[in-house]
PDB file of C-alpha atoms in Angstrom:
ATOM      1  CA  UNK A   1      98.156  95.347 104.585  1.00  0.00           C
ATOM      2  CA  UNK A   2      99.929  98.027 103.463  1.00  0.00           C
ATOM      3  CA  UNK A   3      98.137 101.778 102.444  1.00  0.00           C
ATOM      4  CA  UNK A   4      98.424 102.317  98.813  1.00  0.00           C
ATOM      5  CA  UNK A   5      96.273 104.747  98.546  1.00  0.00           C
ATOM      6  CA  UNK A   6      97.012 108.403  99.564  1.00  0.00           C
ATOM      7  CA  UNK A   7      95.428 109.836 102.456  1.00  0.00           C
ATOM      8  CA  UNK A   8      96.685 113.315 102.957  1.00  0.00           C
ATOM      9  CA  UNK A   9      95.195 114.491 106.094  1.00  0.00           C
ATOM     10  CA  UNK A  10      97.942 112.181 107.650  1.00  0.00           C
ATOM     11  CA  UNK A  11     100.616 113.826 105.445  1.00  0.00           C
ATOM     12  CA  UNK A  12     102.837 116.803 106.197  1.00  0.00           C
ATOM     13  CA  UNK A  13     102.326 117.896 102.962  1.00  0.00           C
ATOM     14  CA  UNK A  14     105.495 115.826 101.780  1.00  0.00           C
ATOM     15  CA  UNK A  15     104.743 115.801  98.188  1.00  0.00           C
ATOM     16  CA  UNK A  16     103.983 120.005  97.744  1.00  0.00           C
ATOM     17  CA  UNK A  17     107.528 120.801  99.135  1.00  0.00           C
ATOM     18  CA  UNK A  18     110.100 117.541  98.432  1.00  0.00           C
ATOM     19  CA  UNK A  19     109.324 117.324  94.502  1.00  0.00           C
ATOM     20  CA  UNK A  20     110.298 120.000  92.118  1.00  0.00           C
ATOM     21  CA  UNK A  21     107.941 121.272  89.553  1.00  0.00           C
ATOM     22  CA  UNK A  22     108.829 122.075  85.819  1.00  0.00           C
ATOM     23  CA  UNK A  23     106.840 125.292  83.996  1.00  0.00           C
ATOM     24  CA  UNK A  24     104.741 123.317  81.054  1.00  0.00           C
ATOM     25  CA  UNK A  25     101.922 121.719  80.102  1.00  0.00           C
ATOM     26  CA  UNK A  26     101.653 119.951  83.876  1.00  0.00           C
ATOM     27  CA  UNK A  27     102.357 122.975  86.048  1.00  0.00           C
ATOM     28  CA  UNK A  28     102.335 126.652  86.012  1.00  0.00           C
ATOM     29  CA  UNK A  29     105.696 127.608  87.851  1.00  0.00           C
ATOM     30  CA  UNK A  30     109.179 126.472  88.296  1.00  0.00           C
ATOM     31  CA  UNK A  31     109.806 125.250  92.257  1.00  0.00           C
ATOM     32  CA  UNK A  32     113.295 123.250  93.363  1.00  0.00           C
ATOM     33  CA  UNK A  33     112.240 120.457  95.717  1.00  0.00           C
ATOM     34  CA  UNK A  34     112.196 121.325  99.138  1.00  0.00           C
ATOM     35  CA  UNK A  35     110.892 124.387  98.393  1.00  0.00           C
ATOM     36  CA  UNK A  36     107.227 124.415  99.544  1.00  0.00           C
ATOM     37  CA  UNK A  37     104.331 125.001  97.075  1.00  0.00           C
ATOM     38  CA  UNK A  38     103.020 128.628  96.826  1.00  0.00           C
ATOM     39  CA  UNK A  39      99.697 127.167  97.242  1.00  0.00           C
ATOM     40  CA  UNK A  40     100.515 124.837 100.465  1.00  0.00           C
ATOM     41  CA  UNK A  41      98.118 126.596 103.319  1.00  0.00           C
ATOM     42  CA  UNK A  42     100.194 126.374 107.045  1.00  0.00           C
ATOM     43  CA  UNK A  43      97.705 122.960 107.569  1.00  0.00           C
ATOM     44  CA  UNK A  44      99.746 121.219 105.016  1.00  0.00           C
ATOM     45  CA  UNK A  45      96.189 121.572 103.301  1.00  0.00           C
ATOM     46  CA  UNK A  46      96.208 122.506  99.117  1.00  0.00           C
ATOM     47  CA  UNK A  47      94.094 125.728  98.528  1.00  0.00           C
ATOM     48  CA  UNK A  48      93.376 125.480  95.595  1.00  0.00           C
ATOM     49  CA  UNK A  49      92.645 121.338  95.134  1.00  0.00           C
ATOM     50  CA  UNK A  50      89.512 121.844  93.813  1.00  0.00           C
ATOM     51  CA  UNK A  51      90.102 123.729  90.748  1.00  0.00           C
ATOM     52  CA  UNK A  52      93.676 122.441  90.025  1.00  0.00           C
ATOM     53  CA  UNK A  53      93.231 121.158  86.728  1.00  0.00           C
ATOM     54  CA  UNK A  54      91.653 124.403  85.566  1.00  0.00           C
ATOM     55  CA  UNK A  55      94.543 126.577  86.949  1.00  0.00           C
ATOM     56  CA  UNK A  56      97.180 124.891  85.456  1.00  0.00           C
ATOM     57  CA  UNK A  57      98.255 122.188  88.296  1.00  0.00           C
ATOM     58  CA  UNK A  58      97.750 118.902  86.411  1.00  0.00           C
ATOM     59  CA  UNK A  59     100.451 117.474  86.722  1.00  0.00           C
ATOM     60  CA  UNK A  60      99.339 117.529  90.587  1.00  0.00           C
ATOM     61  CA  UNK A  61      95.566 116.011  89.311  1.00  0.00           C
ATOM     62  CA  UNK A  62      97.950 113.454  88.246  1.00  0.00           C
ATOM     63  CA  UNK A  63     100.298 112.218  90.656  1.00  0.00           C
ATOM     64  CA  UNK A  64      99.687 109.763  93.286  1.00  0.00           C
ATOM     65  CA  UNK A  65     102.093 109.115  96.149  1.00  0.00           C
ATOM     66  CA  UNK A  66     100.433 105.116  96.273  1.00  0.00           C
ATOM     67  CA  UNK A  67     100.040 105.845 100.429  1.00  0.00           C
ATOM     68  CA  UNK A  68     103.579 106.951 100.464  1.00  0.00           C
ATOM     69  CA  UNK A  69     103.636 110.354 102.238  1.00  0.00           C
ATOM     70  CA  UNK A  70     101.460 109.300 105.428  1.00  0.00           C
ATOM     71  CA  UNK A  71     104.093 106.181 105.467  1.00  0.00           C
ATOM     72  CA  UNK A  72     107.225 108.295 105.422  1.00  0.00           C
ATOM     73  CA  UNK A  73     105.268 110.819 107.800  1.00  0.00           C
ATOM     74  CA  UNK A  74     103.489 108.687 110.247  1.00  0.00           C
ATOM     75  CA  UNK A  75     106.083 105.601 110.004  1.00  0.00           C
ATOM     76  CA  UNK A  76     109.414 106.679 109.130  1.00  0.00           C
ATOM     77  CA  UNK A  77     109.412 110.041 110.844  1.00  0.00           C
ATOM     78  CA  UNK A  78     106.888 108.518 114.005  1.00  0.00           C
ATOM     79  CA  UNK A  79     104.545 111.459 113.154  1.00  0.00           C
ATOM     80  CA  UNK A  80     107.687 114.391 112.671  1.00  0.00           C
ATOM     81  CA  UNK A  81     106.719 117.373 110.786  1.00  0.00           C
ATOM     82  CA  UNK A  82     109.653 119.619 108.145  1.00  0.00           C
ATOM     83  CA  UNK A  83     108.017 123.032 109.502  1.00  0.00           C
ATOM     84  CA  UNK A  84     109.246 123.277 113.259  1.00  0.00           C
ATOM     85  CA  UNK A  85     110.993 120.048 113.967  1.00  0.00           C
ATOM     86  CA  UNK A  86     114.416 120.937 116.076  1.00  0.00           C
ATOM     87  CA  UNK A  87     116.590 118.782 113.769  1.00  0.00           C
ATOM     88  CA  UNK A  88     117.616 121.243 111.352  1.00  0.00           C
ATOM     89  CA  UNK A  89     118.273 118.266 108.775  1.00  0.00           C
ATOM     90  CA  UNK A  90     114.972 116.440 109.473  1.00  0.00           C
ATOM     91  CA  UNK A  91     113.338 118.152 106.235  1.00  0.00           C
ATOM     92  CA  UNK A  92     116.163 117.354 103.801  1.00  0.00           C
ATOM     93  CA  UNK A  93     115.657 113.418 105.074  1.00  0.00           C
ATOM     94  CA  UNK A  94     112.309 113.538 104.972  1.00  0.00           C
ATOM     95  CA  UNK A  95     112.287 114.889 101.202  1.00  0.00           C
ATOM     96  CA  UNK A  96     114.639 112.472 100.000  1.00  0.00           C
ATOM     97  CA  UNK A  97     113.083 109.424 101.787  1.00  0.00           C
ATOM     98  CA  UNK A  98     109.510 110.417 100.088  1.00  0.00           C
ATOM     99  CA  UNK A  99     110.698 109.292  96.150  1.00  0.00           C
ATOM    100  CA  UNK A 100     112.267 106.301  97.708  1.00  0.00           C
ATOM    101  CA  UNK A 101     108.986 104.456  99.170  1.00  0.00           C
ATOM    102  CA  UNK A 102     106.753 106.025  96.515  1.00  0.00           C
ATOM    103  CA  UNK A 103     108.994 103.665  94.376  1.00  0.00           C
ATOM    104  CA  UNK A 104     108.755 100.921  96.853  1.00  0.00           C
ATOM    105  CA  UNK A 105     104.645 101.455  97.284  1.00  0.00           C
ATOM    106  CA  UNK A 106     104.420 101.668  93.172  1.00  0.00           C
ATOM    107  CA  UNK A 107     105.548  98.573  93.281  1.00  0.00           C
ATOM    108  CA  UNK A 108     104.044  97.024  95.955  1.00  0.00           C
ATOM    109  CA  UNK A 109     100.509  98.122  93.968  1.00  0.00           C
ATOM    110  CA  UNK A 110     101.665  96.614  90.389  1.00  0.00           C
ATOM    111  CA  UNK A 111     102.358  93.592  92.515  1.00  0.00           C
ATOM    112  CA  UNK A 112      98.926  93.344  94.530  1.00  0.00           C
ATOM    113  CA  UNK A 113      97.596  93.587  91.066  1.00  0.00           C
ATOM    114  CA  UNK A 114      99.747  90.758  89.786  1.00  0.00           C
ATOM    115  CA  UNK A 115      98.299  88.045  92.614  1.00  0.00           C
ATOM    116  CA  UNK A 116      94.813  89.200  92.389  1.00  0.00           C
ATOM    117  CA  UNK A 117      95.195  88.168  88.447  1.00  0.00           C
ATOM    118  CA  UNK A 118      95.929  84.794  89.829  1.00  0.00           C
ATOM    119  CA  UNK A 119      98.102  83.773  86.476  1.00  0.00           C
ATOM    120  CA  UNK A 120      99.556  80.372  88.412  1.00  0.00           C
ATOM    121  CA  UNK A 121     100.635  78.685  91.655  1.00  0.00           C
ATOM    122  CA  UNK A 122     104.133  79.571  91.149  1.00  0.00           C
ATOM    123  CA  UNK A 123     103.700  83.018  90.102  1.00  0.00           C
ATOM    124  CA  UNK A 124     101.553  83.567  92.447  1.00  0.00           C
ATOM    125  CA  UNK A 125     103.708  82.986  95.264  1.00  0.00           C
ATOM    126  CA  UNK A 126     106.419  84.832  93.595  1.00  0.00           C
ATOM    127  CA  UNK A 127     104.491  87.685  93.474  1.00  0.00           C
ATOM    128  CA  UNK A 128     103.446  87.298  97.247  1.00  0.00           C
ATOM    129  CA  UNK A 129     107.182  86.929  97.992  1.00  0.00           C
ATOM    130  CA  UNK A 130     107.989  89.667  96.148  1.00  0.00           C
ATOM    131  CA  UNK A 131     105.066  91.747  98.432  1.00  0.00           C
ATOM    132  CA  UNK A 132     106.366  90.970 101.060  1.00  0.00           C
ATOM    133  CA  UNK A 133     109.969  91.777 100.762  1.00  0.00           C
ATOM    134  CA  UNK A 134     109.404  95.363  99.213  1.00  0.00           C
ATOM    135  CA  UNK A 135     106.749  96.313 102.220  1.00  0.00           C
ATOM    136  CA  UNK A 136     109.336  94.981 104.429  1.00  0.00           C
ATOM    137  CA  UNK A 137     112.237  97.641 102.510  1.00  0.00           C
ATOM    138  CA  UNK A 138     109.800 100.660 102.393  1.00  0.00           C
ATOM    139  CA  UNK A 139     109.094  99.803 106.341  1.00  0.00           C
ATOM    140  CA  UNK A 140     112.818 100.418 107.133  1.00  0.00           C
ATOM    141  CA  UNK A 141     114.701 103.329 109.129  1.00  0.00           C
ATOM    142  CA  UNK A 142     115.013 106.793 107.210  1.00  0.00           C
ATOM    143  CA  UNK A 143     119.152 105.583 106.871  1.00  0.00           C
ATOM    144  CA  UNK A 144     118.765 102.319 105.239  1.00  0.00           C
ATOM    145  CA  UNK A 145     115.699 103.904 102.845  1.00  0.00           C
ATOM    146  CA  UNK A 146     117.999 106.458 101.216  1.00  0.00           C
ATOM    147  CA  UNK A 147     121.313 103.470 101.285  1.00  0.00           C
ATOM    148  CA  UNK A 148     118.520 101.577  99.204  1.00  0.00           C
ATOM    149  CA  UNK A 149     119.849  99.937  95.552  1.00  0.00           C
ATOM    150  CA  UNK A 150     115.773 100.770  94.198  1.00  0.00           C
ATOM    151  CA  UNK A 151     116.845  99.654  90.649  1.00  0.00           C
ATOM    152  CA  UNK A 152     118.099  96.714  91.942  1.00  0.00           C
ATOM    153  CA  UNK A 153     114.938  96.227  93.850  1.00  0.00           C
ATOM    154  CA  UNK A 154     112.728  97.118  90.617  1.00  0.00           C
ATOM    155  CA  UNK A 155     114.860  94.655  88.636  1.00  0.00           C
ATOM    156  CA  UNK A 156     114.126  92.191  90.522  1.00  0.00           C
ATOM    157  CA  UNK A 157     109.962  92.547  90.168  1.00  0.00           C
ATOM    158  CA  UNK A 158     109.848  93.422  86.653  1.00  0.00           C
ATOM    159  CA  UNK A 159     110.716  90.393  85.493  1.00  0.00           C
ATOM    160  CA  UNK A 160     107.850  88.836  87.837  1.00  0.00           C
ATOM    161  CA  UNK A 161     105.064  90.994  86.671  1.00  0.00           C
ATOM    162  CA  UNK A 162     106.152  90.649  82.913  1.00  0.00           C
ATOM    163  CA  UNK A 163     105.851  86.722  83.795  1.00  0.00           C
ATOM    164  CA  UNK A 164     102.696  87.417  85.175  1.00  0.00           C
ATOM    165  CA  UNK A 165     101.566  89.676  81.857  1.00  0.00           C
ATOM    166  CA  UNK A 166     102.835  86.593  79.756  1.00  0.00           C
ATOM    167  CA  UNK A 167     100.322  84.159  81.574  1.00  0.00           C
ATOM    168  CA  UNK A 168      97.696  85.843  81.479  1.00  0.00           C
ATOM    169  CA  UNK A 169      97.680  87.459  77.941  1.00  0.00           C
ATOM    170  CA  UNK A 170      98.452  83.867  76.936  1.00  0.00           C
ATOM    171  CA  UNK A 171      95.100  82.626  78.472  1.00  0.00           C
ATOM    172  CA  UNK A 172      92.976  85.069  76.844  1.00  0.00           C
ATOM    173  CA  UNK A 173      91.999  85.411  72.748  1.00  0.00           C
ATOM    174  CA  UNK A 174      94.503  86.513  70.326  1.00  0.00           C
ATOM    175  CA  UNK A 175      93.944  90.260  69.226  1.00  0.00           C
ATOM    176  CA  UNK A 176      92.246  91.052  65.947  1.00  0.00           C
ATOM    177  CA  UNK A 177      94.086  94.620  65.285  1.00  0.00           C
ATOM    178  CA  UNK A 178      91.329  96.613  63.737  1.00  0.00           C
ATOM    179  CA  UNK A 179      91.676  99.957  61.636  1.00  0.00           C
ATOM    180  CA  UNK A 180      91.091 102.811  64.231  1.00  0.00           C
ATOM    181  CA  UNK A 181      88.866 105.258  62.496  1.00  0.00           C
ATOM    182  CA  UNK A 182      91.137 107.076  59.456  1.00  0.00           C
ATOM    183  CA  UNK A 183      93.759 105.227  60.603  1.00  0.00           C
ATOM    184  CA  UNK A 184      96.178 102.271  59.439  1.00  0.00           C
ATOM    185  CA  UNK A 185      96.233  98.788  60.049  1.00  0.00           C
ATOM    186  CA  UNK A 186      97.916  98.809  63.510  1.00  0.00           C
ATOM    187  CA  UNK A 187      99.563  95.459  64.078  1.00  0.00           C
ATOM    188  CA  UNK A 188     102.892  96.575  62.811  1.00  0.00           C
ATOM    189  CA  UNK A 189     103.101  99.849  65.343  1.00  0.00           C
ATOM    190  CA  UNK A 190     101.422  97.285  68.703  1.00  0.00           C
ATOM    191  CA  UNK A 191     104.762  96.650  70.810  1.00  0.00           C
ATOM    192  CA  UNK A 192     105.969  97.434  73.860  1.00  0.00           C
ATOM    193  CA  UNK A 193     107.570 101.070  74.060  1.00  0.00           C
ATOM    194  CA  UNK A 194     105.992 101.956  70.395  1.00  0.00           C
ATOM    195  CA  UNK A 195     105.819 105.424  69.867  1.00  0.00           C
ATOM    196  CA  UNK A 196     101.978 105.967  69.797  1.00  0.00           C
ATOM    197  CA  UNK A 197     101.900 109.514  70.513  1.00  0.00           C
ATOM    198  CA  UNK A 198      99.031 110.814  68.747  1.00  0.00           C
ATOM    199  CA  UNK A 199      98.244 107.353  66.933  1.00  0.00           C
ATOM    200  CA  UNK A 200      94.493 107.393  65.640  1.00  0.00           C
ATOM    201  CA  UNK A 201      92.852 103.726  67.445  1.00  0.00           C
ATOM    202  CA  UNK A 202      89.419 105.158  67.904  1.00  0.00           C
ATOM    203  CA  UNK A 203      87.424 101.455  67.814  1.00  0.00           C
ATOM    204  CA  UNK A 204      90.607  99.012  67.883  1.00  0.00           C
ATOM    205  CA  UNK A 205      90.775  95.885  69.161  1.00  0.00           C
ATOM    206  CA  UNK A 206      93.787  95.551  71.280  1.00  0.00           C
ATOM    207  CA  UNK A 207      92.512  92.964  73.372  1.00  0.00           C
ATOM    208  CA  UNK A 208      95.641  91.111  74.968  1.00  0.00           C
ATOM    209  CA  UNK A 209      98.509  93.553  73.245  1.00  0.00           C
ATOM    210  CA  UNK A 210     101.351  93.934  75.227  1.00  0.00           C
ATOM    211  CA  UNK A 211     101.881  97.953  75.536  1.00  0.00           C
ATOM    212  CA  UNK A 212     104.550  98.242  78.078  1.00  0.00           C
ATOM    213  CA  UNK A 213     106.203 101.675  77.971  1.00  0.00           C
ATOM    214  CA  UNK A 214     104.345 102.385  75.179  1.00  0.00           C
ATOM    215  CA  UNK A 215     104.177 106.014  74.179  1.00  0.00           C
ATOM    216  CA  UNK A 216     100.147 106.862  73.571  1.00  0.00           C
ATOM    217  CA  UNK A 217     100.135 110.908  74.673  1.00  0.00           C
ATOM    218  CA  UNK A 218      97.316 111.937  72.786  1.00  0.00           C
ATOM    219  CA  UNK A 219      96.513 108.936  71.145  1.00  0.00           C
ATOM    220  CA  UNK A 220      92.673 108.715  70.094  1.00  0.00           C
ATOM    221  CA  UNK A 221      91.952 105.871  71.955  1.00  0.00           C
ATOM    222  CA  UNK A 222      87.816 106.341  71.991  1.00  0.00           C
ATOM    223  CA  UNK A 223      85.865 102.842  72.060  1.00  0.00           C
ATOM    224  CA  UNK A 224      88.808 100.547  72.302  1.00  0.00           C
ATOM    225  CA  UNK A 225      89.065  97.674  73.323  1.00  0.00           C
ATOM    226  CA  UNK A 226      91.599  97.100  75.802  1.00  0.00           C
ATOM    227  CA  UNK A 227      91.017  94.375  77.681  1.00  0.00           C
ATOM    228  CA  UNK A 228      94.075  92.019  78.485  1.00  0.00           C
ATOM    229  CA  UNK A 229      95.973  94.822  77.123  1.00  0.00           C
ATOM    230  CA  UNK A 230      99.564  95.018  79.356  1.00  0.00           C
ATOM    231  CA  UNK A 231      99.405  98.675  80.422  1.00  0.00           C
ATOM    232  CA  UNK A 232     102.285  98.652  82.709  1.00  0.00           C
ATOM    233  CA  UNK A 233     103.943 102.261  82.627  1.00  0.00           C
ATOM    234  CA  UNK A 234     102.455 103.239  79.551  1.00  0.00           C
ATOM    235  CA  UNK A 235     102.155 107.120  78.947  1.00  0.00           C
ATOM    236  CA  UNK A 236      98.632 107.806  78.502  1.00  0.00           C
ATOM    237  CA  UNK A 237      98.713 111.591  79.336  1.00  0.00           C
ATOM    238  CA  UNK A 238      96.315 113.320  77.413  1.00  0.00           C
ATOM    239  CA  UNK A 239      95.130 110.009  75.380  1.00  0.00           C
ATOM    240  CA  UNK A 240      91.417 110.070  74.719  1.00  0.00           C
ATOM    241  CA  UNK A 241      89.584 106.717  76.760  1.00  0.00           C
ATOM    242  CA  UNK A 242      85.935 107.980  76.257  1.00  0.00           C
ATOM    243  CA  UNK A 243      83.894 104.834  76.329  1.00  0.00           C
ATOM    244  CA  UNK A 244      87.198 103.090  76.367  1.00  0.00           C
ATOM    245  CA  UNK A 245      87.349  99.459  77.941  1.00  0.00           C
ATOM    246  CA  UNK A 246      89.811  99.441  79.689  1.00  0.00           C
ATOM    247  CA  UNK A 247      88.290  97.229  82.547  1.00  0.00           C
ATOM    248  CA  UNK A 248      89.928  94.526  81.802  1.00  0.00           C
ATOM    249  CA  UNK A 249      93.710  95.605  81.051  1.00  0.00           C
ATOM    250  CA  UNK A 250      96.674  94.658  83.110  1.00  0.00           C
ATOM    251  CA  UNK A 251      98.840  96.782  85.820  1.00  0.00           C
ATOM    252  CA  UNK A 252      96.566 100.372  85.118  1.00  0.00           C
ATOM    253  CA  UNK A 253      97.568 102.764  87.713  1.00  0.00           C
ATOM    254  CA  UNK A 254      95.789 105.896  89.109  1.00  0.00           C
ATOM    255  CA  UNK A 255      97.545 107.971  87.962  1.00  0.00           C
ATOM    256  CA  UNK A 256      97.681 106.758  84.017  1.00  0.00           C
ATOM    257  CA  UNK A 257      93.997 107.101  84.070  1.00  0.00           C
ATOM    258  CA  UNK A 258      93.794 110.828  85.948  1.00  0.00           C
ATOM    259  CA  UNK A 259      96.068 111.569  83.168  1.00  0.00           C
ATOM    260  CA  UNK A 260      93.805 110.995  80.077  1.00  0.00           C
ATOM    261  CA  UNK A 261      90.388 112.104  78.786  1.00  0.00           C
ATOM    262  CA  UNK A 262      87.913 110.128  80.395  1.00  0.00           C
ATOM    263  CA  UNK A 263      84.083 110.000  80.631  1.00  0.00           C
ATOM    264  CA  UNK A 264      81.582 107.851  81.986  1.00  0.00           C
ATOM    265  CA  UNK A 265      81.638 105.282  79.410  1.00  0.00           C
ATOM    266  CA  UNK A 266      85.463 104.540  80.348  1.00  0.00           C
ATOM    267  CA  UNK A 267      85.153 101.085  82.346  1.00  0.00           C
ATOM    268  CA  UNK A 268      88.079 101.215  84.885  1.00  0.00           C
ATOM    269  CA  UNK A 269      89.850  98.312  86.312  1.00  0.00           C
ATOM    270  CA  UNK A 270      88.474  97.059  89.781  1.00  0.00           C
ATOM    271  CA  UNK A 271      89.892  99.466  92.494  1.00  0.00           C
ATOM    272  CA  UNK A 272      91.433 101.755  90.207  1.00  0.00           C
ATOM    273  CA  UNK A 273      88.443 104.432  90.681  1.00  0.00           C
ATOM    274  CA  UNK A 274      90.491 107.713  89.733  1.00  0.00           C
ATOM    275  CA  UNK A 275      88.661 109.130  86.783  1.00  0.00           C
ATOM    276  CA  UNK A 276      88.512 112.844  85.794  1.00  0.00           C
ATOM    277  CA  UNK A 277      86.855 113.393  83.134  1.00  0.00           C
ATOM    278  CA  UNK A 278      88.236 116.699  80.760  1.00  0.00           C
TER     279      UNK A 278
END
């Protein structure tokens, strides 16, 4: 099966020199893509990974490439490297392919999640389908990669793993939609792409809510309960999951969690291991 987890030692380094950075809350500086990191060492190494978060990188604590840098490195390129490879446009295809199969591998990891929920037969297969087809895409030559339609691609999962949310939200309890501490009765605000940002939950149920795309930056989050909860590409930066449970909640990424307040009461989902506490 495919990696979908980053390993970096068999990356160039794609991700520190293809992406541009943005000077803000996530990153210190202003860099173009292509332009390497200032804090890239010549072994494609980070020197500074393990204080990142304290210096100002967290948008970098945050990110995960879901295994697609040693794909595009190891795969794509056979092994190629940007800093001394003859083909003077080598680096720009190599930095372009990168955002391509990170799409493809997102995917690919919202839909390993879908079949391991096991909803049904049918969607089951769909979802395996639907694996295999997008592994197969971010497998292909460097050419057809950056000729790829990826919305077109993405259009055709979503509606699979929003099937698959349906299913299995449907199987479980109904939500009771507790007052948060101080806060309102929350029922009316719990839909998918509600703007939560800074919403006081601390103690809600919101067992089996569906908050796709739902905007919860800073949201006091401490104790819920969000089991069954549809998390798929909700913004959780800086939302506070102490003793959160959010073991149980659908399509949770690495990423979503490295980018809220965690501690060790926070129950992750199985495989999703990326905590930072802060």
């Amino acid at each position: 099966m495919t990696e979908l987890r980053p390993d970096c030692a068999r990356c160039v380094g794609l991700c520190c020199v293809a992406l541009p950075l943005t000077r803000g809350a996530d990153f210190p500086v202003d860099k173009p893509g292509g332009v390497p990191c200032g804090n890239l060492l010549a072994d494609d190494r980070c020197g500074i990974h393990d204080r990142l978060a304290e210096t100002g990188w967290r948008g970098c604590v945050a990110y995960d490439c879901f295994g697609a840098g040693q794909r595009v490195t190891q795969q794509t390129f056979a092994g190629r490297t940007w800093r001394d490879d003859p083909d003077p446009g080598l680096p720009g295809r190599m930095f372009a392919t990168l955002p391509v199969v990170h799409q493809l591998h997102e995917m690919s990891y919202l839909l390993a999640q879908a079949i391991s929920y096991d909803a049904a037969p049918d969607l089951t297969r769909r979802c395996r389908q639907l694996a295999a087809e997008v592994d197969a895409l971010a497998g292909g030559a460097a050419q057809d990669l950056l000729a790829l339609d990826v919305t077109a691609v993405r259009a055709r999962v979503a509606p699979a793993l929003r099937d698959v949310s349906a299913v299995v939200r449907g199987a479980g309890r109904s939500p009771r939609h507790t007052r948060g501490r101080g806060s309102a009765r929350t029922d009316r605000r719990i839909r998918p792409g509600a703007d939560l940002v800074g919403a006081r939950l601390a103690g809600a149920d919101l067992h089996g809510v569906d908050l796709r795309g739902a905007l919860l930056i800073a949201a006091d989050l401490r104790d819920a309960d969000l089991t069954g909860a549809d998390l798929l590409g909700a913004d959780l930066r800086d939302a506070d999951l102490r003793g959160a449970r959010v073991s149980g909640a659908l399509f949770v990424t690495p990423p979503q969690l490295a980018a809220a307040r965690t501690d060790e009461r926070t129950t992750c989902p199985p495989g999703v291991n990326d905590l930072h506490e802060g």
